[in-house]
XYZ file of C-alpha atoms in Angstrom:
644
model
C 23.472 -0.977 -6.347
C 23.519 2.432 -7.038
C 23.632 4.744 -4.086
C 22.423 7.818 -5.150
C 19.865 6.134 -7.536
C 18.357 4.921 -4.451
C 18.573 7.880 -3.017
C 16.625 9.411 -5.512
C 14.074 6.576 -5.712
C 13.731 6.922 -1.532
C 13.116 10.641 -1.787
C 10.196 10.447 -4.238
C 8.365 7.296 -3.014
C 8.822 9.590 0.068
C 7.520 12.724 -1.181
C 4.228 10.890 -2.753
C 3.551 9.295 0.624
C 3.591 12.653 2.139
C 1.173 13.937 0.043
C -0.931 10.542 -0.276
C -4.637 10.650 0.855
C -3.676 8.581 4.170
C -2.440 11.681 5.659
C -5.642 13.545 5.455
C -7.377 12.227 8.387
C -4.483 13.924 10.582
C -4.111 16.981 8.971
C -6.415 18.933 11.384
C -4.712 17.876 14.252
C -1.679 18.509 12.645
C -2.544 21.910 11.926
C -3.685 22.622 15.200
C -1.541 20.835 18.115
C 1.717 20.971 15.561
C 0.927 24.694 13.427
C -1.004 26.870 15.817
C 0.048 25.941 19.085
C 3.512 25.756 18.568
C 2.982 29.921 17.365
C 4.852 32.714 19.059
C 3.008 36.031 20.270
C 2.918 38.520 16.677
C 2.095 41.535 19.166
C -1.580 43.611 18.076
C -3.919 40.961 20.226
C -5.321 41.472 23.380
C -4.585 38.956 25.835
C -1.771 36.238 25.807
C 0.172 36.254 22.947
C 1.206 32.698 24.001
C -0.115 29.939 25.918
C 2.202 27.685 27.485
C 2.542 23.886 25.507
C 4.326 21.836 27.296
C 6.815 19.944 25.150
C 4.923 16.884 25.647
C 2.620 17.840 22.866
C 5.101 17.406 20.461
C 5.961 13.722 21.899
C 2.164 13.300 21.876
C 1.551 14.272 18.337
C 4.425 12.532 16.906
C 3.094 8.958 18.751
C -0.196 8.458 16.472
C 1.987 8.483 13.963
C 2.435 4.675 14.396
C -1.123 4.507 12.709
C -1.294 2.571 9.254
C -2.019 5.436 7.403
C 1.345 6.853 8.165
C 0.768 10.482 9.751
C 3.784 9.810 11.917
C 6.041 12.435 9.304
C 3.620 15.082 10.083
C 2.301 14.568 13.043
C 6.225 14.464 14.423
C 6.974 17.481 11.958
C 4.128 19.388 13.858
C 5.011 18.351 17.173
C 8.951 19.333 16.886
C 7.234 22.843 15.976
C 5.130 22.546 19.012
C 7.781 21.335 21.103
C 10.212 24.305 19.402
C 7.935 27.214 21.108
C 7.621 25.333 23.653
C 10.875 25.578 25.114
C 11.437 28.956 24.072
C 8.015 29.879 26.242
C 9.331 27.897 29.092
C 13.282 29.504 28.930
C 11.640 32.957 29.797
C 14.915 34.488 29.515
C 14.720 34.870 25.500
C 12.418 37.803 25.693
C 10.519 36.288 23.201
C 6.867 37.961 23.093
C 5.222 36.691 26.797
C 2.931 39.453 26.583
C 0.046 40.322 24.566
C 0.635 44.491 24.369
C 2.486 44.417 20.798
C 5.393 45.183 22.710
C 6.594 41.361 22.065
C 6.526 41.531 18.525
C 9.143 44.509 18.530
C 12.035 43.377 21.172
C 14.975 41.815 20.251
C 14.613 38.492 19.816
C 17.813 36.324 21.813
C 18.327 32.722 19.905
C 15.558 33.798 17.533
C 18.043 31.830 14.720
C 18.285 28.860 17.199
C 14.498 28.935 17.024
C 14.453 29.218 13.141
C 16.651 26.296 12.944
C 14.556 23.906 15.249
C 11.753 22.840 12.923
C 14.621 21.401 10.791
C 17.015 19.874 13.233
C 13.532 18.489 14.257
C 13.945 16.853 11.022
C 17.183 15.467 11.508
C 16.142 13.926 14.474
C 13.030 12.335 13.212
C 15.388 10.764 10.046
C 17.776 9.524 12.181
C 15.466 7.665 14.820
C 13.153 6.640 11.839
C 16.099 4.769 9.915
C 17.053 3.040 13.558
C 13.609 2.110 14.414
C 12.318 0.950 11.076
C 15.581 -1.145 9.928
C 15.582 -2.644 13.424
C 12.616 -2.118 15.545
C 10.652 -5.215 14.019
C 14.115 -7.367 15.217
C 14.112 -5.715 18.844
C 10.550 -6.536 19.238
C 10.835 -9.822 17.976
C 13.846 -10.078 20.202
C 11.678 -9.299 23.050
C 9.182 -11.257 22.257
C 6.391 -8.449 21.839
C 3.883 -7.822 19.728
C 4.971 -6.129 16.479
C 1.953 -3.796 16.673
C 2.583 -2.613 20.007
C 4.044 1.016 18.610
C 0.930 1.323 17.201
C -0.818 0.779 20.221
C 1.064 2.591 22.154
C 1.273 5.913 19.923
C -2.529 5.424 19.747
C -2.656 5.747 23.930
C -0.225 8.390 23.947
C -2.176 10.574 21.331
C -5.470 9.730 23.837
C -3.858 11.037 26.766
C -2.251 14.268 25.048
C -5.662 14.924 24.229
C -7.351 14.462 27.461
C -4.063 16.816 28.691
C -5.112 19.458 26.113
C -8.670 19.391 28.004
C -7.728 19.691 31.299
C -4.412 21.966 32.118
C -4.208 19.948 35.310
C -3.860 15.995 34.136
C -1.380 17.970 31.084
C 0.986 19.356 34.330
C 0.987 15.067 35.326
C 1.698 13.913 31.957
C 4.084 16.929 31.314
C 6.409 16.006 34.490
C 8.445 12.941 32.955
C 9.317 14.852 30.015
C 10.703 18.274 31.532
C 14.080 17.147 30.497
C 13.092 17.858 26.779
C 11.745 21.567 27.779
C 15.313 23.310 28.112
C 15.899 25.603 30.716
C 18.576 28.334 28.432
C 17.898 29.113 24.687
C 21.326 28.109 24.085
C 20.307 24.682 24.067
C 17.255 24.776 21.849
C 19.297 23.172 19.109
C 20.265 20.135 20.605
C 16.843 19.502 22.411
C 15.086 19.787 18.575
C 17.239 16.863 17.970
C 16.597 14.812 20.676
C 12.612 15.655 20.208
C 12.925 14.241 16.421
C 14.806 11.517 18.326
C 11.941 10.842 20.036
C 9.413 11.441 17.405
C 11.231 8.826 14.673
C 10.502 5.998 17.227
C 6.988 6.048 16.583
C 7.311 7.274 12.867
C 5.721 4.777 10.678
C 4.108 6.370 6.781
C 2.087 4.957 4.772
C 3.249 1.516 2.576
C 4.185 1.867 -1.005
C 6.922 0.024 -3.436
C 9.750 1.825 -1.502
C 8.681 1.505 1.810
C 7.923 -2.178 1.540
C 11.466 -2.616 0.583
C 12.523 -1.010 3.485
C 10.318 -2.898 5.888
C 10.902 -6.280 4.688
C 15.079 -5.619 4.747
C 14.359 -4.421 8.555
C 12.140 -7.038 9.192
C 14.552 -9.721 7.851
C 17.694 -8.078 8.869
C 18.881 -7.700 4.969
C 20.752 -4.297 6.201
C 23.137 -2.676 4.084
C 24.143 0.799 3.106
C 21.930 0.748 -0.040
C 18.866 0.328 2.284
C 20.039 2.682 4.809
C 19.932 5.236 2.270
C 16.798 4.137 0.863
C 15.355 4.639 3.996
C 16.790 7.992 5.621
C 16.150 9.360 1.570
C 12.175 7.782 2.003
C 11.990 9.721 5.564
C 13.228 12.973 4.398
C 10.779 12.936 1.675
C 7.813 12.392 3.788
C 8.900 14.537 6.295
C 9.004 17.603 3.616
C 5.423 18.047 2.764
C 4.063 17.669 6.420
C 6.704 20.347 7.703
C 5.776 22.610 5.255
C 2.216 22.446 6.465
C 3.031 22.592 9.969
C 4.892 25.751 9.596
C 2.453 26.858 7.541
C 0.254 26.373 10.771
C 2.360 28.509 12.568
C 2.449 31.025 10.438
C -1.495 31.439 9.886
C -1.408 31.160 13.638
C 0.844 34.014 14.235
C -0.143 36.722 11.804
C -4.603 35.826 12.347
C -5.567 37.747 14.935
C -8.653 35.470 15.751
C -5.764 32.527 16.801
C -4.377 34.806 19.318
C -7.251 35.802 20.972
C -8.844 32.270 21.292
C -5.773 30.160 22.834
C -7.772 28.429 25.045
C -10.135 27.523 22.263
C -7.642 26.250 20.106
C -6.163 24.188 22.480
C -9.317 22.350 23.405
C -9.914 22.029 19.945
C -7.173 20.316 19.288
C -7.918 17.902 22.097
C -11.024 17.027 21.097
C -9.613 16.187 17.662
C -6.937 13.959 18.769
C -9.349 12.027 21.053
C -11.253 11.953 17.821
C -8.342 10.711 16.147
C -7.956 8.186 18.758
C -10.759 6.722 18.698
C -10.777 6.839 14.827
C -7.487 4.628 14.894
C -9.098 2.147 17.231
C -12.175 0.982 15.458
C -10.448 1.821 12.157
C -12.351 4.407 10.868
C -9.688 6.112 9.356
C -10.476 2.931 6.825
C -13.132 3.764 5.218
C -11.798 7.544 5.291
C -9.284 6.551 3.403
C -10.781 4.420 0.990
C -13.760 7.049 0.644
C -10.950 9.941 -0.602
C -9.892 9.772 -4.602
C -6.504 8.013 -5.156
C -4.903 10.710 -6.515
C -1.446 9.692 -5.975
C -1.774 5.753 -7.271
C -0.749 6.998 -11.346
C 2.433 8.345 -9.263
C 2.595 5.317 -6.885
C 2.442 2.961 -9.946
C 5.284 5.061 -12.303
C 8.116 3.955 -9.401
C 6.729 0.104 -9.158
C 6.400 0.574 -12.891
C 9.781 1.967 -14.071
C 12.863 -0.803 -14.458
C 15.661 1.026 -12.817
C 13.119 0.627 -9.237
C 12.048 -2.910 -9.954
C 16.167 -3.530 -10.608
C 17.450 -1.341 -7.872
C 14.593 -2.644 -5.317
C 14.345 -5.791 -6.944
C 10.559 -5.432 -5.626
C 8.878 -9.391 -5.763
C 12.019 -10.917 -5.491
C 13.915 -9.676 -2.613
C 15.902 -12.984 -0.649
C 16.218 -12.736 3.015
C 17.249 -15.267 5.559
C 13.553 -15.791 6.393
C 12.775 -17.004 2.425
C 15.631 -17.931 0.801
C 14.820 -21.627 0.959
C 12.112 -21.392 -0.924
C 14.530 -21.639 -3.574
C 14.710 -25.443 -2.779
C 11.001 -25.634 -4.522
C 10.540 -26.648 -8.050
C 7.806 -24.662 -9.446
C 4.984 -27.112 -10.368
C 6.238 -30.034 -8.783
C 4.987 -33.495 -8.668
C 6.082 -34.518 -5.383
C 6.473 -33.088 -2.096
C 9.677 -31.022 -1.646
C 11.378 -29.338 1.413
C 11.276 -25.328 1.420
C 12.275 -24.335 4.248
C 10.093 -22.408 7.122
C 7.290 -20.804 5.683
C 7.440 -16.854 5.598
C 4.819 -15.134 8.310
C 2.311 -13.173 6.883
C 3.132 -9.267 7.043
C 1.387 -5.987 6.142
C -2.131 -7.135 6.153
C -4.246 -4.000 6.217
C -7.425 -6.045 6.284
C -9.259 -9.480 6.727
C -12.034 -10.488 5.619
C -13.949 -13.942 5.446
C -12.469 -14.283 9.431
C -14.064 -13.892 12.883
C -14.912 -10.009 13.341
C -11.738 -9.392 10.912
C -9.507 -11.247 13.034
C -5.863 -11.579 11.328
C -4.612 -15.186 11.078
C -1.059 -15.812 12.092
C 0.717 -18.609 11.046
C 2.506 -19.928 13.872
C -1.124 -20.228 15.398
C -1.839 -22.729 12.811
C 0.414 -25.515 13.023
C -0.917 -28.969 13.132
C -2.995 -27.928 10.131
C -1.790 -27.744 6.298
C -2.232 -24.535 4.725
C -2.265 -23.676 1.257
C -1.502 -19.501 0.343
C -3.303 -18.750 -2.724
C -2.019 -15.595 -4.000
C -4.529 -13.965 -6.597
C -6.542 -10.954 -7.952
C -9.961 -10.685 -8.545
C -9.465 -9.410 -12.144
C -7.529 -11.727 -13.171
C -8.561 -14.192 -15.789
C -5.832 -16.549 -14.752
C -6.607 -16.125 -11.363
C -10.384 -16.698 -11.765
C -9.776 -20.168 -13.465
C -7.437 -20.862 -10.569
C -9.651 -20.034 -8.129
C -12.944 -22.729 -8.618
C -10.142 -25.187 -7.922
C -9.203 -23.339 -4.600
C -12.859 -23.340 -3.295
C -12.995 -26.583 -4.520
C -10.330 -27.936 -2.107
C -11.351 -25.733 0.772
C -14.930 -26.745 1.050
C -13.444 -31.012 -0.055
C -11.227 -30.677 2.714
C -11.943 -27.685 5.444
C -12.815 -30.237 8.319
C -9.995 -32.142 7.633
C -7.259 -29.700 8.826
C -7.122 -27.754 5.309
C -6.638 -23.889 6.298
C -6.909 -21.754 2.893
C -5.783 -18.275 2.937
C -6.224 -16.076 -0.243
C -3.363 -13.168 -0.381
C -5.355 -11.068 -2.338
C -2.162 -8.657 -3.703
C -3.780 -5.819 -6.402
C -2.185 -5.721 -9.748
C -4.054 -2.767 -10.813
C -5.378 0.152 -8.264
C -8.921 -0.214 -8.393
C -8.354 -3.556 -6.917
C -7.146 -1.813 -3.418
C -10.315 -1.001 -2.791
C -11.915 -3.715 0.016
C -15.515 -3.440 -1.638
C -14.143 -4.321 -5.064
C -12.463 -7.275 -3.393
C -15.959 -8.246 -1.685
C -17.749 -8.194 -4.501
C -15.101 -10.111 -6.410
C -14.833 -13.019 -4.129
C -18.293 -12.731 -3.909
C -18.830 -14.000 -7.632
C -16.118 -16.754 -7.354
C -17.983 -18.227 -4.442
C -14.724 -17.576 -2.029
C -15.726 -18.448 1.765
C -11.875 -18.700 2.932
C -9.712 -16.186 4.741
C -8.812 -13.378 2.444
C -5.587 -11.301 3.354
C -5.961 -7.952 1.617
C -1.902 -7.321 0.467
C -2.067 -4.376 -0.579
C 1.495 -2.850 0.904
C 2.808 -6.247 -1.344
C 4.419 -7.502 2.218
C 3.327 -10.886 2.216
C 3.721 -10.896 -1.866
C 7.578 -9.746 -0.983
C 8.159 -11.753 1.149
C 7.138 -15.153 -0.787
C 9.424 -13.839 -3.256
C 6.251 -14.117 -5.997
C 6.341 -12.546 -8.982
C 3.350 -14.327 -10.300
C -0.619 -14.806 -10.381
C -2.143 -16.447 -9.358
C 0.409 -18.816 -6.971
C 0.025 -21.622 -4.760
C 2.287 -22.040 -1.991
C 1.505 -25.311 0.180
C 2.312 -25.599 4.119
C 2.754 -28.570 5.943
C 2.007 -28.833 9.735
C 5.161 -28.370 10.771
C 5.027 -25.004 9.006
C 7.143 -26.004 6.392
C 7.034 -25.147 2.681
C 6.659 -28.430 0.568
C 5.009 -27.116 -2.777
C 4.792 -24.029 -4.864
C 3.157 -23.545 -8.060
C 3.064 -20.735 -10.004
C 0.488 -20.044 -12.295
C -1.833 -22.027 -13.555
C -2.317 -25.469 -14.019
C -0.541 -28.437 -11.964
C -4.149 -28.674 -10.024
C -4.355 -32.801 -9.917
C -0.800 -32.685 -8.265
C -1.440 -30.117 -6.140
C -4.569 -31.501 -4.683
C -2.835 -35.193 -4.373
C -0.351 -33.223 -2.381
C -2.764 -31.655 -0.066
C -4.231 -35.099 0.599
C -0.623 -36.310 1.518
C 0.184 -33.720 4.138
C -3.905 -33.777 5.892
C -2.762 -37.655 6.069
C 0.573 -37.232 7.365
C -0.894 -34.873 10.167
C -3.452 -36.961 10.561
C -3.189 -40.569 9.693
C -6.890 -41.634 10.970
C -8.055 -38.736 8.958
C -10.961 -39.654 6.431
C -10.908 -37.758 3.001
C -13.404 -37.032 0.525
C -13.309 -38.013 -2.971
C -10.915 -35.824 -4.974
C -12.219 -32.808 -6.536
C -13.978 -32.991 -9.841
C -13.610 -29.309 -11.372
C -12.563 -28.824 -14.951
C -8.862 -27.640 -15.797
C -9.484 -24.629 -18.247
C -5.588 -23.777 -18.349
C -5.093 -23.281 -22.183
C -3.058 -25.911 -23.063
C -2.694 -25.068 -27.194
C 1.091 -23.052 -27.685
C 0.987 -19.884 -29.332
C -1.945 -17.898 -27.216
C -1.170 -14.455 -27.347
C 0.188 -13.027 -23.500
C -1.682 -11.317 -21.484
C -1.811 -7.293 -22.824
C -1.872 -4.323 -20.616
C -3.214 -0.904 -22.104
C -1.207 1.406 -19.396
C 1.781 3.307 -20.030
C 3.648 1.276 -17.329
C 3.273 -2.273 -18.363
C 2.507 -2.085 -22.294
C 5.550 -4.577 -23.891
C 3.269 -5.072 -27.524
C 1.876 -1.576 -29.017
C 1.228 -1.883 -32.644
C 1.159 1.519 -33.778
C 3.991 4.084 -34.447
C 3.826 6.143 -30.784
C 2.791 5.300 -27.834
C 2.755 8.576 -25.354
C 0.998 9.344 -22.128
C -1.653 11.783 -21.719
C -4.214 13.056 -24.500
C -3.222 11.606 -27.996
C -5.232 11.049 -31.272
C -4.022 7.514 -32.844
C -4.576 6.307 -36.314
C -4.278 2.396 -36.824
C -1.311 1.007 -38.523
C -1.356 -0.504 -42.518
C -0.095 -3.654 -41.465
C 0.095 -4.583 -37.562
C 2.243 -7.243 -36.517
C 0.759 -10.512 -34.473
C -0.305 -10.524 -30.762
C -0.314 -6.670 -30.724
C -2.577 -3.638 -29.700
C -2.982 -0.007 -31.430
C -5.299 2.647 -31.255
C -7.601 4.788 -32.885
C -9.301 7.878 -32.301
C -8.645 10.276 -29.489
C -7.062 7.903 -26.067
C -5.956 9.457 -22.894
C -3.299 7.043 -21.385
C -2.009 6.621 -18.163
C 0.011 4.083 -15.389
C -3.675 2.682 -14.738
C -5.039 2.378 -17.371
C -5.890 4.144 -21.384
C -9.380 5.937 -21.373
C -11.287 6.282 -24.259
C -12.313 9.837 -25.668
C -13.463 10.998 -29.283
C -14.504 8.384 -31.880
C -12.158 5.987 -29.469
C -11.304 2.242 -30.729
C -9.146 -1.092 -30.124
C -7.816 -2.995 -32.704
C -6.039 -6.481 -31.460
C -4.364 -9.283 -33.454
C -4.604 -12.509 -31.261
C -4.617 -16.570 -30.785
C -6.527 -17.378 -28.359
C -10.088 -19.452 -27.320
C -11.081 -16.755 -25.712
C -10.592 -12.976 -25.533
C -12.030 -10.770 -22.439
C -11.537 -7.360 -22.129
C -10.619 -5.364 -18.473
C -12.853 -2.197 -18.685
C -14.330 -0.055 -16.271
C -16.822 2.935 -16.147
C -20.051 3.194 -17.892
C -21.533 2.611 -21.315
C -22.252 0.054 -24.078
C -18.656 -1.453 -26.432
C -18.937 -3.100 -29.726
C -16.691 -5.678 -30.338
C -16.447 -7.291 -34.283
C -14.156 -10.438 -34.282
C -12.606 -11.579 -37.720
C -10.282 -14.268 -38.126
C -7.176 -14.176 -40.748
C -9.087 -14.220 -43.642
C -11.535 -11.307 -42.533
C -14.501 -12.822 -42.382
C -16.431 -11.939 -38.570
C -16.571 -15.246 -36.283
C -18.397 -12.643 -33.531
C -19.682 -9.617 -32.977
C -21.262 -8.628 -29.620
C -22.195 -5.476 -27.576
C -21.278 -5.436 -24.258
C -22.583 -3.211 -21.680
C -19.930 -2.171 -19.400
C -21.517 -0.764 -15.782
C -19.438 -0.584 -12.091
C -16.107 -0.890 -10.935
C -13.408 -2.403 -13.692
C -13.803 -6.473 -14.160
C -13.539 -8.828 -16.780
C -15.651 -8.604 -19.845
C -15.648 -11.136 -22.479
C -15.398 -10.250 -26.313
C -14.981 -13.838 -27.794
C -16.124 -17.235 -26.252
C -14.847 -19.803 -28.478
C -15.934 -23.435 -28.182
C -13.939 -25.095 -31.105
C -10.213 -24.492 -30.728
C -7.959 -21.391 -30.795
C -9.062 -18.652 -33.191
C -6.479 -16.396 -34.841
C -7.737 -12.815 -35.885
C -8.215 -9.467 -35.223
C -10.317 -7.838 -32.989
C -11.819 -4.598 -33.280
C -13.603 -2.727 -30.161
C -15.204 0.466 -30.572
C -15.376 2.223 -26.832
C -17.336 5.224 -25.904
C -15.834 8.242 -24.212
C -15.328 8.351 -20.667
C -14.829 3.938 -20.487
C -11.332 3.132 -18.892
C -9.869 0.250 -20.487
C -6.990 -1.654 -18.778
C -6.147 -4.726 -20.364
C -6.842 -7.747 -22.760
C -6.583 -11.401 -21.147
C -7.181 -14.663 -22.836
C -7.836 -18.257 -22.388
């Protein structure tokens, strides 16, 4: 393992979460409780130059960071500013501006470097405390036998009360009290309070989830600690932390040198009370959601380059990562034909959403012993996923009321698949009524060690792992095992028939794999170049079997390739059936020929909504070898060919 590769990899999966849309929600509070209260007096304003913030605020700020979205880089950032001027308003002795005549602006300036240092041993703090608390604080809590969302909680409270403080001076003096020893007394001890601040801060520090940060939870969640992810993580911290303390001190700065800022304290302040109760509240009934989900993904093309690129998959070894917690699973053959023992089965982690459950509820696997449990991990683009899948409603609706628990770990392969309505409407049209886990942070997927979809993993009552199967197929054995384990945990139990659903696994060798369009995951381009961004492609002469090219003017991506000027697909194929992954608007022609030339099909499609299957070739009578040729209008995303 390469330590400064990882280093590298930590500080840009870092710096993308920093600037990800999960931080927006926070930035106004950031801006105000972290940038423009934590401002010194500029001199040129009449009244105070600066209002007193206790150094509370900075505690406060930094605790709804614990929030899924991951603000806790930025909100701590903001609140080691705020805490900064706050001790330096509380020494007195600096004869830093406490008046509002000008005259502030112009004194000498005692510890003023101690002060410009502060933001950034702020920093140091927050790294150091975040690397403790995020390698081990899943272990302690576990330890203690608490609830591994009780930081979250608990920042969430915190950032409630702060804001309430902000409102009235007089319940801020209470709250302020148990933290005095953070608010130093002499300027000559600014420094070391900044670090004990970020200290304080990194404890409730928790960013948003991505390739690199999953890594880094699972190892601290499964005590797989070593130096490599130690420097993953302090690497991942710094990089997050960079963005959000720029625009904290960019806060500041606005703050100090606005005039309208320095004359409006008290405003400000009770502004940025009322937006952290807004916050608050916000986190509690998860708003911040559909916030989220609502703003453009404009760093997934950057989120999907590091899962993408080989030396991160190698150096994170992201799907396949063995811990203590999973590395029986090992003891599985895949597609077995009899019951095997696997070992405990994993708990479910990094859920962001439920749905198909009681008001959302999450389901927790050590609640649901005594019942067998089968994990289907899937996509709802997937064609192998939605031939899987009839088979997995099949067996939950056979065998529900006989102790069969079905969850679906719905884990995206592509980005418009992170999107909850897109999931809806997915499992809509396969008929799913089960629990759906929405995996979108790839915890649960991690931490099954899957690589593959769709997957079956199959749970006795006990909570033991007896059967995995990994793509498709293997659905008779599968089901006979399910009827095993509802017996063994219930021998009086009466079962239905089997199932009666037709396999549709291709079964003739040769079909052509699966064939993405993106930069990322393209393994069988055709033509001479394949580049990102804007190109103009010309079809090869002679283009070899089971590969793609282009032609015409293609804009390609880590997502996707989008079609532009006189845009068209040209694939060479065995298959029964060919679909085609677009998304976007407007009508395709697709002209199917077989090795001789002649046209077996040709079909417009109209393409409308978010991205989903669409089929080009529906073949009744045995594998067809060909060509096909798609012409695409401009403006239609297309992400991937599929077959059956």
């Amino acid at each position: 393992m390469d330590l400064l590769t990882l280093a590298l990899i930590g500080l840009v999966g870092g710096l993308i979460t920093g600037i990800s849309p999960c931080i927006l929600p926070v930035l106004p509070v950031i801006f105000f409780s972290g940038g423009v209260q934590s401002a010194r007096g500029g001199g040129g304003g009449a009244g105070p130059a600066v209002v007193r913030t206790p150094a509370l605020a900075g505690i406060q700020v930094g605790a709804m960071a614990q929030p899924t979205f991951g603000t806790g880089a930025g909100a701590a950032v903001a609140g080691r500013v705020a805490g900064a001027s706050a001790a330096a308003d509380l020494a007195g002795d600096d004869g830093v501006g406490t008046t509002g005549d000008g005259a502030a602006g112009a004194r000498p300036r005692r510890g003023l470097t101690s002060e410009a240092w502060r933001p950034y041993l702020v920093i140091a703090g927050l790294v150091t405390s975040f690397t403790l608390f995020t390698l081990l604080g899943s272990f302690v809590l576990a330890l203690l036998d608490l609830p591994q969302d009780l930081l979250r909680w608990a920042g969430i409270v915190v950032l409630a009360l702060l804001g309430v403080g902000l409102l009235v001076p007089r319940f801020e003096e209470i709250l302020e009290r148990p933290f005095q020893r953070f608010a130093p007394r002499k300027n000559r001890t600014a420094n070391r309070s900044g670090f004990l601040l970020g200290l304080g801060l990194g404890a409730v520090y928790v960013p948003c989830a991505g390739p690199v940060l999953a890594a880094i939870t699972v190892a601290g969640a499964t005590g797989d600690i070593g130096v490599g992810t130690v420097v993953l993580t302090v690497s991942f911290a710094l990089g997050a932390a960079l963005p959000l303390l720029v625009f904290a001190l960019a806060g500041r700065r606005v703050a100090e040198r606005v005039k309208a800022f320095r004359e409006h304290q008290r405003g400000i302040r009770a502004t940025g009370g009322v937006l952290m109760l807004a916050l608050a509240l916000a986190l509690t009934f998860n708003v911040t959601d559909a916030i989220q989900r609502a703003l453009p993904g404009y760093t997934e093309a950057l989120q999907d380059r590091v899962a993408a690129n080989e030396t991160v998959q190698q150096q994170l070894d992201l799907g396949g990562l063995v811990t203590a917690e999973n590395e029986q699973l090992a003891n599985c053959t895949d597609g077995a034909t009899e019951l095997e023992e696997c070992g405990p089965a994993p708990a479910l982690r990094g859920i962001d959403t439920w749905l198909n459950t009681e008001g959302g509820a999450p389901l927790d696997l050590a609640d649901l012993k005594g019942q067998v449990v089968l994990l289907d991990f899937w996509a709802y683009s997937c064609i192998n996923c939605q031939r899987s899948v009839p088979h997995v409603v099949a067996w939950d609706e056979a065998y529900r009321d006989a102790g069969l628990q079905v969850i679906g770990v719905h884990t995206p392969e592509y980005a418009f698949e992170r999107e909850t309505r897109n999931v809806v409407d997915g499992a809509e049209r396969l008929g799913i009524e089960y629990a759906i886990a929405q995996d979108n942070a790839y915890g649960t997927w991690t931490a099954y060690r899957n690589r593959y979809w769709p997957a079956h993993y199959l749970i006795d009552a006990d909570g033991v792992v007896r059967h995995i199967s990994q793509g498709e197929g293997n659905y008779e054995a599968t089901e006979a095992m399910i009827r095993e384990l509802l017996e063994d945990a219930d021998p009086g139990v009466e079962l239905p028939a089997p199932t009666d659903v037709v396999d549709t696994t291709p079964e003739a060798e040769g079909i052509t794999p699966e064939t993405f369009l993106s930069v990322g995951k393209r393994f069988n381009f055709g033509g001479e170049e394949y580049r990102e961004g804007i190109g103009t492609y010309t079809f090869p002469d002679r283009q070899p079997a089971d590969s793609f090219a282009f032609a015409g003017e293609w804009t390609t991506d880590y997502q996707a390739a989008t079609a532009g000027a006189d845009a068209r697909l040209r694939l060479r194929f065995t298959a029964n059936d060919v679909f085609l992954v677009l998304g976007g608007e407007g009508s395709v022609h697709a002209t199917v020929r077989d090795e001789e030339g002649r046209v077996v099909e040709e079909r417009d499609v109209e393409v409308a909504g978010a991205p989903t299957l669409y089929p080009l070739l529906e073949s009744a009578d045995g594998p067809v070898t060909g060509t096909v040729e798609v012409e695409v209008p401009a403006g239609l995303a297309a992400y991937s060919f599929t077959f059956g």
